[in-house]
mmCIF file of C-alpha atoms in Angstrom:
data_model
loop_
_atom_site.group_PDB
_atom_site.id
_atom_site.type_symbol
_atom_site.label_atom_id
_atom_site.label_comp_id
_atom_site.label_asym_id
_atom_site.label_seq_id
_atom_site.Cartn_x
_atom_site.Cartn_y
_atom_site.Cartn_z
ATOM 1 C CA UNK A 135 30.311 12.792 4.508
ATOM 2 C CA UNK A 136 27.291 14.973 5.245
ATOM 3 C CA UNK A 137 25.982 14.323 1.733
ATOM 4 C CA UNK A 138 26.222 10.573 2.319
ATOM 5 C CA UNK A 139 24.726 10.440 5.827
ATOM 6 C CA UNK A 140 21.985 13.075 5.601
ATOM 7 C CA UNK A 141 18.532 12.077 6.843
ATOM 8 C CA UNK A 142 16.387 10.785 4.034
ATOM 9 C CA UNK A 143 12.690 11.492 3.780
ATOM 10 C CA UNK A 144 10.672 8.296 3.794
ATOM 11 C CA UNK A 145 6.979 7.596 3.484
ATOM 12 C CA UNK A 146 4.742 6.129 6.171
ATOM 13 C CA UNK A 147 1.720 4.527 4.527
ATOM 14 C CA UNK A 148 -1.296 2.890 6.134
ATOM 15 C CA UNK A 149 -3.101 -0.243 5.028
ATOM 16 C CA UNK A 150 -6.054 -2.295 6.200
ATOM 17 C CA UNK A 151 -5.955 -6.093 6.427
ATOM 18 C CA UNK A 152 -9.272 -7.601 5.345
ATOM 19 C CA UNK A 153 -10.562 -11.113 4.693
ATOM 20 C CA UNK A 154 -11.071 -12.325 1.125
ATOM 21 C CA UNK A 155 -14.420 -14.104 0.876
ATOM 22 C CA UNK A 156 -15.932 -15.189 -2.450
ATOM 23 C CA UNK A 157 -13.660 -12.714 -4.223
ATOM 24 C CA UNK A 158 -14.809 -9.774 -2.079
ATOM 25 C CA UNK A 159 -12.963 -7.882 0.653
ATOM 26 C CA UNK A 160 -14.662 -8.186 4.037
ATOM 27 C CA UNK A 161 -13.716 -6.268 7.166
ATOM 28 C CA UNK A 162 -13.025 -8.302 10.303
ATOM 29 C CA UNK A 163 -13.072 -7.677 14.024
ATOM 30 C CA UNK A 164 -9.516 -6.836 15.159
ATOM 31 C CA UNK A 165 -7.317 -9.926 15.169
ATOM 32 C CA UNK A 166 -4.755 -10.804 17.826
ATOM 33 C CA UNK A 167 -1.705 -9.410 16.069
ATOM 34 C CA UNK A 168 0.162 -9.041 19.373
ATOM 35 C CA UNK A 169 -0.170 -12.778 19.931
ATOM 36 C CA UNK A 170 0.929 -13.540 16.375
ATOM 37 C CA UNK A 171 4.033 -11.383 16.746
ATOM 38 C CA UNK A 172 4.807 -12.944 20.116
ATOM 39 C CA UNK A 173 4.697 -16.426 18.562
ATOM 40 C CA UNK A 174 6.946 -15.196 15.780
ATOM 41 C CA UNK A 175 9.738 -14.445 18.255
ATOM 42 C CA UNK A 176 10.147 -18.154 19.039
ATOM 43 C CA UNK A 177 9.415 -19.551 15.566
ATOM 44 C CA UNK A 178 12.143 -21.210 13.551
ATOM 45 C CA UNK A 179 13.556 -19.495 10.470
ATOM 46 C CA UNK A 180 11.687 -21.879 8.164
ATOM 47 C CA UNK A 181 8.414 -21.108 9.939
ATOM 48 C CA UNK A 182 8.975 -17.395 9.299
ATOM 49 C CA UNK A 183 10.048 -17.734 5.664
ATOM 50 C CA UNK A 184 8.055 -17.684 2.432
ATOM 51 C CA UNK A 185 9.790 -18.619 -0.808
ATOM 52 C CA UNK A 186 7.661 -17.502 -3.757
ATOM 53 C CA UNK A 187 8.752 -15.145 -6.556
ATOM 54 C CA UNK A 188 11.015 -13.607 -3.921
ATOM 55 C CA UNK A 189 12.047 -14.922 -0.528
ATOM 56 C CA UNK A 190 10.421 -13.131 2.413
ATOM 57 C CA UNK A 191 11.400 -13.546 6.059
ATOM 58 C CA UNK A 192 9.636 -12.067 9.078
ATOM 59 C CA UNK A 193 11.221 -11.156 12.378
ATOM 60 C CA UNK A 194 10.292 -8.999 15.340
ATOM 61 C CA UNK A 195 11.761 -5.829 16.811
ATOM 62 C CA UNK A 196 10.899 -4.816 20.371
ATOM 63 C CA UNK A 197 10.515 -1.073 20.886
ATOM 64 C CA UNK A 198 9.244 0.191 24.244
ATOM 65 C CA UNK A 199 8.228 -3.360 25.202
ATOM 66 C CA UNK A 200 6.023 -3.674 22.102
ATOM 67 C CA UNK A 201 6.612 -6.190 19.307
ATOM 68 C CA UNK A 202 6.733 -4.870 15.745
ATOM 69 C CA UNK A 203 7.216 -6.743 12.501
ATOM 70 C CA UNK A 204 10.286 -6.480 10.309
ATOM 71 C CA UNK A 205 9.656 -8.015 6.896
ATOM 72 C CA UNK A 206 12.792 -8.784 4.892
ATOM 73 C CA UNK A 207 13.260 -9.470 1.199
ATOM 74 C CA UNK A 208 16.258 -11.720 0.640
ATOM 75 C CA UNK A 209 18.444 -10.335 -2.099
ATOM 76 C CA UNK A 210 19.082 -12.743 -4.936
ATOM 77 C CA UNK A 211 22.611 -14.104 -5.209
ATOM 78 C CA UNK A 212 22.799 -12.663 -8.728
ATOM 79 C CA UNK A 213 22.307 -9.053 -7.524
ATOM 80 C CA UNK A 214 25.436 -6.904 -7.645
ATOM 81 C CA UNK A 215 26.356 -5.783 -4.151
ATOM 82 C CA UNK A 216 29.381 -3.697 -3.246
ATOM 83 C CA UNK A 217 30.706 -1.711 -0.289
ATOM 84 C CA UNK A 218 32.681 1.529 -0.477
ATOM 85 C CA UNK A 219 35.122 3.072 2.010
ATOM 86 C CA UNK A 220 34.138 6.757 2.215
ATOM 87 C CA UNK A 221 37.621 7.703 3.443
ATOM 88 C CA UNK A 222 39.643 6.112 0.664
ATOM 89 C CA UNK A 223 37.027 5.784 -2.053
ATOM 90 C CA UNK A 224 37.888 2.133 -2.518
ATOM 91 C CA UNK A 225 35.099 -0.305 -3.259
ATOM 92 C CA UNK A 226 34.806 -4.039 -2.853
ATOM 93 C CA UNK A 227 32.320 -6.577 -4.139
ATOM 94 C CA UNK A 228 30.222 -8.423 -1.606
ATOM 95 C CA UNK A 229 29.503 -12.060 -2.167
ATOM 96 C CA UNK A 230 26.796 -14.074 -0.454
ATOM 97 C CA UNK A 231 27.559 -17.519 0.856
ATOM 98 C CA UNK A 232 25.378 -20.443 1.799
ATOM 99 C CA UNK A 233 24.939 -19.451 5.452
ATOM 100 C CA UNK A 234 24.544 -15.682 5.103
ATOM 101 C CA UNK A 235 22.616 -13.286 2.898
ATOM 102 C CA UNK A 236 21.646 -9.661 2.429
ATOM 103 C CA UNK A 237 18.127 -8.357 2.887
ATOM 104 C CA UNK A 238 15.984 -5.285 2.236
ATOM 105 C CA UNK A 239 13.794 -4.509 5.232
ATOM 106 C CA UNK A 240 10.476 -2.793 5.889
ATOM 107 C CA UNK A 241 9.195 -1.845 9.342
ATOM 108 C CA UNK A 242 5.540 -2.689 9.999
ATOM 109 C CA UNK A 243 3.479 -1.624 13.012
ATOM 110 C CA UNK A 244 0.071 -3.123 13.778
ATOM 111 C CA UNK A 245 -2.215 -0.452 15.213
ATOM 112 C CA UNK A 246 -4.641 -1.342 18.035
ATOM 113 C CA UNK A 247 -7.778 -0.835 15.930
ATOM 114 C CA UNK A 248 -9.344 -1.930 12.678
ATOM 115 C CA UNK A 249 -6.567 -4.336 11.568
ATOM 116 C CA UNK A 250 -4.620 -1.296 10.364
ATOM 117 C CA UNK A 251 -0.873 -1.404 9.763
ATOM 118 C CA UNK A 252 1.633 1.350 9.177
ATOM 119 C CA UNK A 253 4.507 0.502 6.848
ATOM 120 C CA UNK A 254 7.810 2.191 6.123
ATOM 121 C CA UNK A 255 9.992 0.651 3.415
ATOM 122 C CA UNK A 256 13.717 0.806 4.032
ATOM 123 C CA UNK A 257 14.327 1.114 0.275
ATOM 124 C CA UNK A 258 12.354 1.066 -2.946
ATOM 125 C CA UNK A 259 13.036 -2.668 -3.264
ATOM 126 C CA UNK A 260 12.066 -3.481 0.336
ATOM 127 C CA UNK A 261 8.854 -5.450 0.983
ATOM 128 C CA UNK A 262 5.624 -3.613 0.155
ATOM 129 C CA UNK A 263 2.099 -4.143 1.484
ATOM 130 C CA UNK A 264 1.652 -6.735 -1.272
ATOM 131 C CA UNK A 265 4.669 -8.582 0.120
ATOM 132 C CA UNK A 266 3.019 -8.517 3.545
ATOM 133 C CA UNK A 267 -0.156 -9.927 1.963
ATOM 134 C CA UNK A 268 1.800 -12.775 0.373
ATOM 135 C CA UNK A 269 3.687 -13.503 3.586
ATOM 136 C CA UNK A 270 0.553 -13.600 5.753
ATOM 137 C CA UNK A 271 -1.342 -15.802 3.318
ATOM 138 C CA UNK A 272 1.457 -18.300 2.797
ATOM 139 C CA UNK A 273 2.129 -18.691 6.525
ATOM 140 C CA UNK A 274 -1.612 -18.875 7.308
ATOM 141 C CA UNK A 275 -1.477 -17.076 10.638
ATOM 142 C CA UNK A 276 -5.179 -17.276 11.448
ATOM 143 C CA UNK A 277 -7.214 -20.454 10.772
ATOM 144 C CA UNK A 278 -6.450 -20.524 7.074
ATOM 145 C CA UNK A 279 -8.295 -17.301 6.174
ATOM 146 C CA UNK A 280 -7.036 -15.513 3.062
ATOM 147 C CA UNK A 281 -6.202 -11.850 3.513
ATOM 148 C CA UNK A 282 -5.933 -8.789 1.325
ATOM 149 C CA UNK A 283 -3.851 -5.795 2.392
ATOM 150 C CA UNK A 284 -5.412 -2.682 0.889
ATOM 151 C CA UNK A 285 -4.651 1.047 1.234
ATOM 152 C CA UNK A 286 -6.532 3.027 3.847
ATOM 153 C CA UNK A 287 -8.372 5.702 1.899
ATOM 154 C CA UNK A 288 -9.285 9.150 3.121
ATOM 155 C CA UNK A 289 -12.932 9.108 4.201
ATOM 156 C CA UNK A 290 -13.524 12.547 2.689
ATOM 157 C CA UNK A 291 -12.618 11.378 -0.828
ATOM 158 C CA UNK A 292 -14.612 8.174 -0.459
ATOM 159 C CA UNK A 293 -17.663 10.165 0.635
ATOM 160 C CA UNK A 294 -17.342 12.473 -2.365
ATOM 161 C CA UNK A 295 -17.481 9.435 -4.612
ATOM 162 C CA UNK A 296 -20.476 8.097 -2.692
ATOM 163 C CA UNK A 297 -22.476 11.334 -2.836
ATOM 164 C CA UNK A 298 -21.815 12.273 -6.468
ATOM 165 C CA UNK A 299 -24.663 12.073 -8.991
ATOM 166 C CA UNK A 300 -22.458 11.185 -11.930
ATOM 167 C CA UNK A 301 -19.014 11.228 -13.508
ATOM 168 C CA UNK A 302 -18.418 13.702 -16.316
ATOM 169 C CA UNK A 303 -14.887 12.593 -17.223
ATOM 170 C CA UNK A 304 -12.492 9.886 -16.092
ATOM 171 C CA UNK A 305 -8.865 9.214 -16.870
ATOM 172 C CA UNK A 306 -7.231 5.916 -15.944
ATOM 173 C CA UNK A 307 -3.702 4.713 -16.607
ATOM 174 C CA UNK A 308 -2.739 1.144 -15.798
ATOM 175 C CA UNK A 309 0.352 -0.933 -16.442
ATOM 176 C CA UNK A 310 0.073 -4.549 -17.519
ATOM 177 C CA UNK A 311 1.917 -5.650 -14.373
ATOM 178 C CA UNK A 312 -0.918 -4.213 -12.265
ATOM 179 C CA UNK A 313 -3.880 -5.721 -14.071
ATOM 180 C CA UNK A 314 -4.262 -8.554 -11.559
ATOM 181 C CA UNK A 315 -5.019 -5.998 -8.840
ATOM 182 C CA UNK A 316 -8.426 -5.483 -10.469
ATOM 183 C CA UNK A 317 -9.322 -8.861 -9.001
ATOM 184 C CA UNK A 318 -12.948 -9.893 -9.520
ATOM 185 C CA UNK A 319 -14.228 -6.414 -10.422
ATOM 186 C CA UNK A 320 -17.061 -6.773 -12.945
ATOM 187 C CA UNK A 321 -17.796 -3.185 -14.019
ATOM 188 C CA UNK A 322 -17.273 -2.096 -17.611
ATOM 189 C CA UNK A 323 -14.100 -0.126 -16.849
ATOM 190 C CA UNK A 324 -12.500 -3.177 -15.276
ATOM 191 C CA UNK A 325 -13.630 -5.336 -18.212
ATOM 192 C CA UNK A 326 -12.272 -2.867 -20.790
ATOM 193 C CA UNK A 327 -8.879 -2.815 -19.072
ATOM 194 C CA UNK A 328 -8.822 -6.597 -18.772
ATOM 195 C CA UNK A 329 -9.716 -7.077 -22.445
ATOM 196 C CA UNK A 330 -6.943 -4.677 -23.509
ATOM 197 C CA UNK A 331 -4.445 -6.659 -21.457
ATOM 198 C CA UNK A 332 -5.648 -9.971 -22.895
ATOM 199 C CA UNK A 333 -5.532 -8.621 -26.455
ATOM 200 C CA UNK A 334 -2.153 -6.880 -26.366
ATOM 201 C CA UNK A 335 -0.282 -8.430 -23.461
ATOM 202 C CA UNK A 336 1.883 -6.566 -20.944
ATOM 203 C CA UNK A 337 1.150 -3.015 -22.076
ATOM 204 C CA UNK A 338 0.378 0.337 -20.488
ATOM 205 C CA UNK A 339 -3.171 1.508 -21.155
ATOM 206 C CA UNK A 340 -4.475 5.051 -20.753
ATOM 207 C CA UNK A 341 -8.242 5.386 -20.991
ATOM 208 C CA UNK A 342 -10.158 8.680 -21.118
ATOM 209 C CA UNK A 343 -13.951 8.728 -21.185
ATOM 210 C CA UNK A 344 -15.839 12.017 -21.323
ATOM 211 C CA UNK A 345 -19.595 12.623 -21.251
ATOM 212 C CA UNK A 346 -20.798 16.044 -22.460
ATOM 213 C CA UNK A 347 -22.677 18.321 -20.106
ATOM 214 C CA UNK A 348 -26.455 18.500 -20.052
ATOM 215 C CA UNK A 349 -29.404 16.803 -18.392
ATOM 216 C CA UNK A 350 -30.078 14.712 -21.483
ATOM 217 C CA UNK A 351 -26.971 12.622 -20.798
ATOM 218 C CA UNK A 352 -27.520 12.290 -17.054
ATOM 219 C CA UNK A 353 -28.015 8.521 -17.275
ATOM 220 C CA UNK A 354 -24.686 8.106 -19.065
ATOM 221 C CA UNK A 355 -22.882 10.030 -16.321
ATOM 222 C CA UNK A 356 -24.581 7.919 -13.676
ATOM 223 C CA UNK A 357 -23.554 4.712 -15.460
ATOM 224 C CA UNK A 358 -19.967 5.940 -15.734
ATOM 225 C CA UNK A 359 -19.977 6.750 -12.019
ATOM 226 C CA UNK A 360 -21.231 3.233 -11.193
ATOM 227 C CA UNK A 361 -18.351 1.701 -13.136
ATOM 228 C CA UNK A 362 -15.904 4.073 -11.453
ATOM 229 C CA UNK A 363 -17.183 3.090 -8.010
ATOM 230 C CA UNK A 364 -16.591 -0.539 -8.971
ATOM 231 C CA UNK A 365 -12.832 -0.062 -9.342
ATOM 232 C CA UNK A 366 -12.326 2.774 -6.829
ATOM 233 C CA UNK A 367 -11.472 0.467 -3.865
ATOM 234 C CA UNK A 368 -8.568 -1.075 -5.799
ATOM 235 C CA UNK A 369 -7.481 2.041 -7.721
ATOM 236 C CA UNK A 370 -4.434 2.839 -5.533
ATOM 237 C CA UNK A 371 -3.111 -0.688 -6.143
ATOM 238 C CA UNK A 372 -4.325 -1.306 -9.664
ATOM 239 C CA UNK A 373 -3.668 1.981 -11.449
ATOM 240 C CA UNK A 374 -0.815 4.399 -12.014
ATOM 241 C CA UNK A 375 -3.333 7.208 -12.412
ATOM 242 C CA UNK A 376 -7.069 7.405 -11.782
ATOM 243 C CA UNK A 377 -8.832 10.729 -11.698
ATOM 244 C CA UNK A 378 -12.401 11.750 -12.299
ATOM 245 C CA UNK A 379 -14.464 14.893 -12.588
ATOM 246 C CA UNK A 380 -17.550 14.126 -10.558
ATOM 247 C CA UNK A 381 -20.896 15.853 -10.935
ATOM 248 C CA UNK A 382 -22.893 17.087 -7.954
ATOM 249 C CA UNK A 383 -26.299 18.726 -8.128
ATOM 250 C CA UNK A 384 -29.158 19.589 -5.818
ATOM 251 C CA UNK A 385 -32.656 18.613 -6.978
ATOM 252 C CA UNK A 386 -33.571 20.852 -9.927
ATOM 253 C CA UNK A 387 -30.439 22.909 -9.224
ATOM 254 C CA UNK A 388 -27.414 23.653 -11.403
ATOM 255 C CA UNK A 389 -24.704 21.033 -11.813
ATOM 256 C CA UNK A 390 -21.296 21.575 -10.265
ATOM 257 C CA UNK A 391 -18.220 19.429 -10.731
ATOM 258 C CA UNK A 392 -15.152 18.540 -8.713
ATOM 259 C CA UNK A 393 -11.930 16.757 -9.663
ATOM 260 C CA UNK A 394 -11.136 13.714 -7.497
ATOM 261 C CA UNK A 395 -7.775 11.913 -7.548
ATOM 262 C CA UNK A 396 -8.528 8.269 -6.781
ATOM 263 C CA UNK A 397 -4.883 7.188 -6.552
ATOM 264 C CA UNK A 398 -3.855 10.020 -4.261
ATOM 265 C CA UNK A 399 -6.274 9.736 -1.357
ATOM 266 C CA UNK A 400 -4.319 6.968 0.350
ATOM 267 C CA UNK A 401 -3.441 8.187 3.870
ATOM 268 C CA UNK A 402 0.332 8.719 3.949
ATOM 269 C CA UNK A 403 2.903 11.067 5.477
ATOM 270 C CA UNK A 404 6.593 11.719 4.963
ATOM 271 C CA UNK A 405 9.174 11.858 7.755
ATOM 272 C CA UNK A 406 12.922 12.389 7.862
ATOM 273 C CA UNK A 407 14.467 9.300 9.395
ATOM 274 C CA UNK A 408 17.918 9.407 11.066
ATOM 275 C CA UNK A 409 20.039 6.331 10.430
ATOM 276 C CA UNK A 410 22.542 6.788 13.269
ATOM 277 C CA UNK A 411 22.585 8.543 16.632
ATOM 278 C CA UNK A 412 25.129 11.123 17.785
ATOM 279 C CA UNK A 413 27.619 8.347 18.586
ATOM 280 C CA UNK A 414 27.253 6.744 15.178
ATOM 281 C CA UNK A 415 25.191 3.796 16.401
ATOM 282 C CA UNK A 416 22.505 2.499 14.059
ATOM 283 C CA UNK A 417 18.972 3.542 15.015
ATOM 284 C CA UNK A 418 17.235 2.866 11.694
ATOM 285 C CA UNK A 419 14.625 0.465 13.047
ATOM 286 C CA UNK A 420 13.951 2.525 16.182
ATOM 287 C CA UNK A 421 13.595 5.650 14.034
ATOM 288 C CA UNK A 422 11.222 3.922 11.605
ATOM 289 C CA UNK A 423 8.979 2.502 14.340
ATOM 290 C CA UNK A 424 8.870 5.840 16.169
ATOM 291 C CA UNK A 425 7.960 7.630 12.937
ATOM 292 C CA UNK A 426 5.163 5.175 12.106
ATOM 293 C CA UNK A 427 3.650 5.411 15.582
ATOM 294 C CA UNK A 428 3.924 9.208 15.687
ATOM 295 C CA UNK A 429 2.218 9.575 12.287
ATOM 296 C CA UNK A 430 -0.453 7.073 13.362
ATOM 297 C CA UNK A 431 -1.149 9.172 16.460
ATOM 298 C CA UNK A 432 -1.359 12.352 14.349
ATOM 299 C CA UNK A 433 -3.864 10.737 11.952
ATOM 300 C CA UNK A 434 -5.701 8.444 14.377
ATOM 301 C CA UNK A 435 -9.087 10.100 13.956
ATOM 302 C CA UNK A 436 -8.846 9.997 10.164
ATOM 303 C CA UNK A 437 -7.633 6.382 10.191
ATOM 304 C CA UNK A 438 -10.402 5.236 12.529
ATOM 305 C CA UNK A 439 -13.035 6.951 10.411
ATOM 306 C CA UNK A 440 -11.630 5.421 7.215
ATOM 307 C CA UNK A 441 -11.905 1.850 8.530
ATOM 308 C CA UNK A 442 -15.071 2.508 10.541
ATOM 309 C CA UNK A 443 -13.384 1.739 13.861
ATOM 310 C CA UNK A 444 -14.928 3.031 17.084
ATOM 311 C CA UNK A 445 -13.493 6.313 18.322
ATOM 312 C CA UNK A 446 -11.980 6.068 21.797
#
């Protein structure tokens, strides 16, 4: 039984909710998420449900007198679900009926600054930050504004990209299913990837562009850096891999380079999450919320800096 009940390591990831205006992402003053969650506790099921490509339902969990969001993905009736008795080894199919269903759940905590949320998925098929984006936009929580939910990126990596003088080499891998995440980006890299998708359909594309060393090609490295900066904000969502060797140089000094991983500077942390307490009672949600809040406290300075929130 120990092999079945051992604590699994799960990821806490942080995202920023921003307004979409004329195709661009715009930061907002902190919204009243506490009020929105409070209203959710008394809302009807239909008022908490979004039925798009998948069915999403929101509910609240109260931990230490604070409301937190549980976002559920309703499993399709065609999915194969079974239950096994660990004592006898017998298994039995589970069937959904009209009044009951099975769901995958993610725990979501709204932090008190910068419209930042911490998310822990209960399984790989549980709602992601994109599911949260869909749910918020379809339910129109705040005066009809459209939101984007984007990864919170480490300020140190963002600053490296901002202070570089050029890009010597880039490597980008993107799957066809992610192409829409490029949004309205207009740089040449985004256009190249979009054209490949339009020409060949739902394919994986790996693009490598390299500019030789030397001052004579400095303008080419600067142009490549500009195009890289264009897609950098959406790289964690849009690409499976995005890395670049950036060029730094003092005035009239020698060039130096540094490798930057654009898809790996999303602020995350892993925690082992107990599912039951010593008496065998389920504590999954309590464990998830505690883990999110503890990681948020550990990384608060980094998170505030990343979203340009005032330091307390």
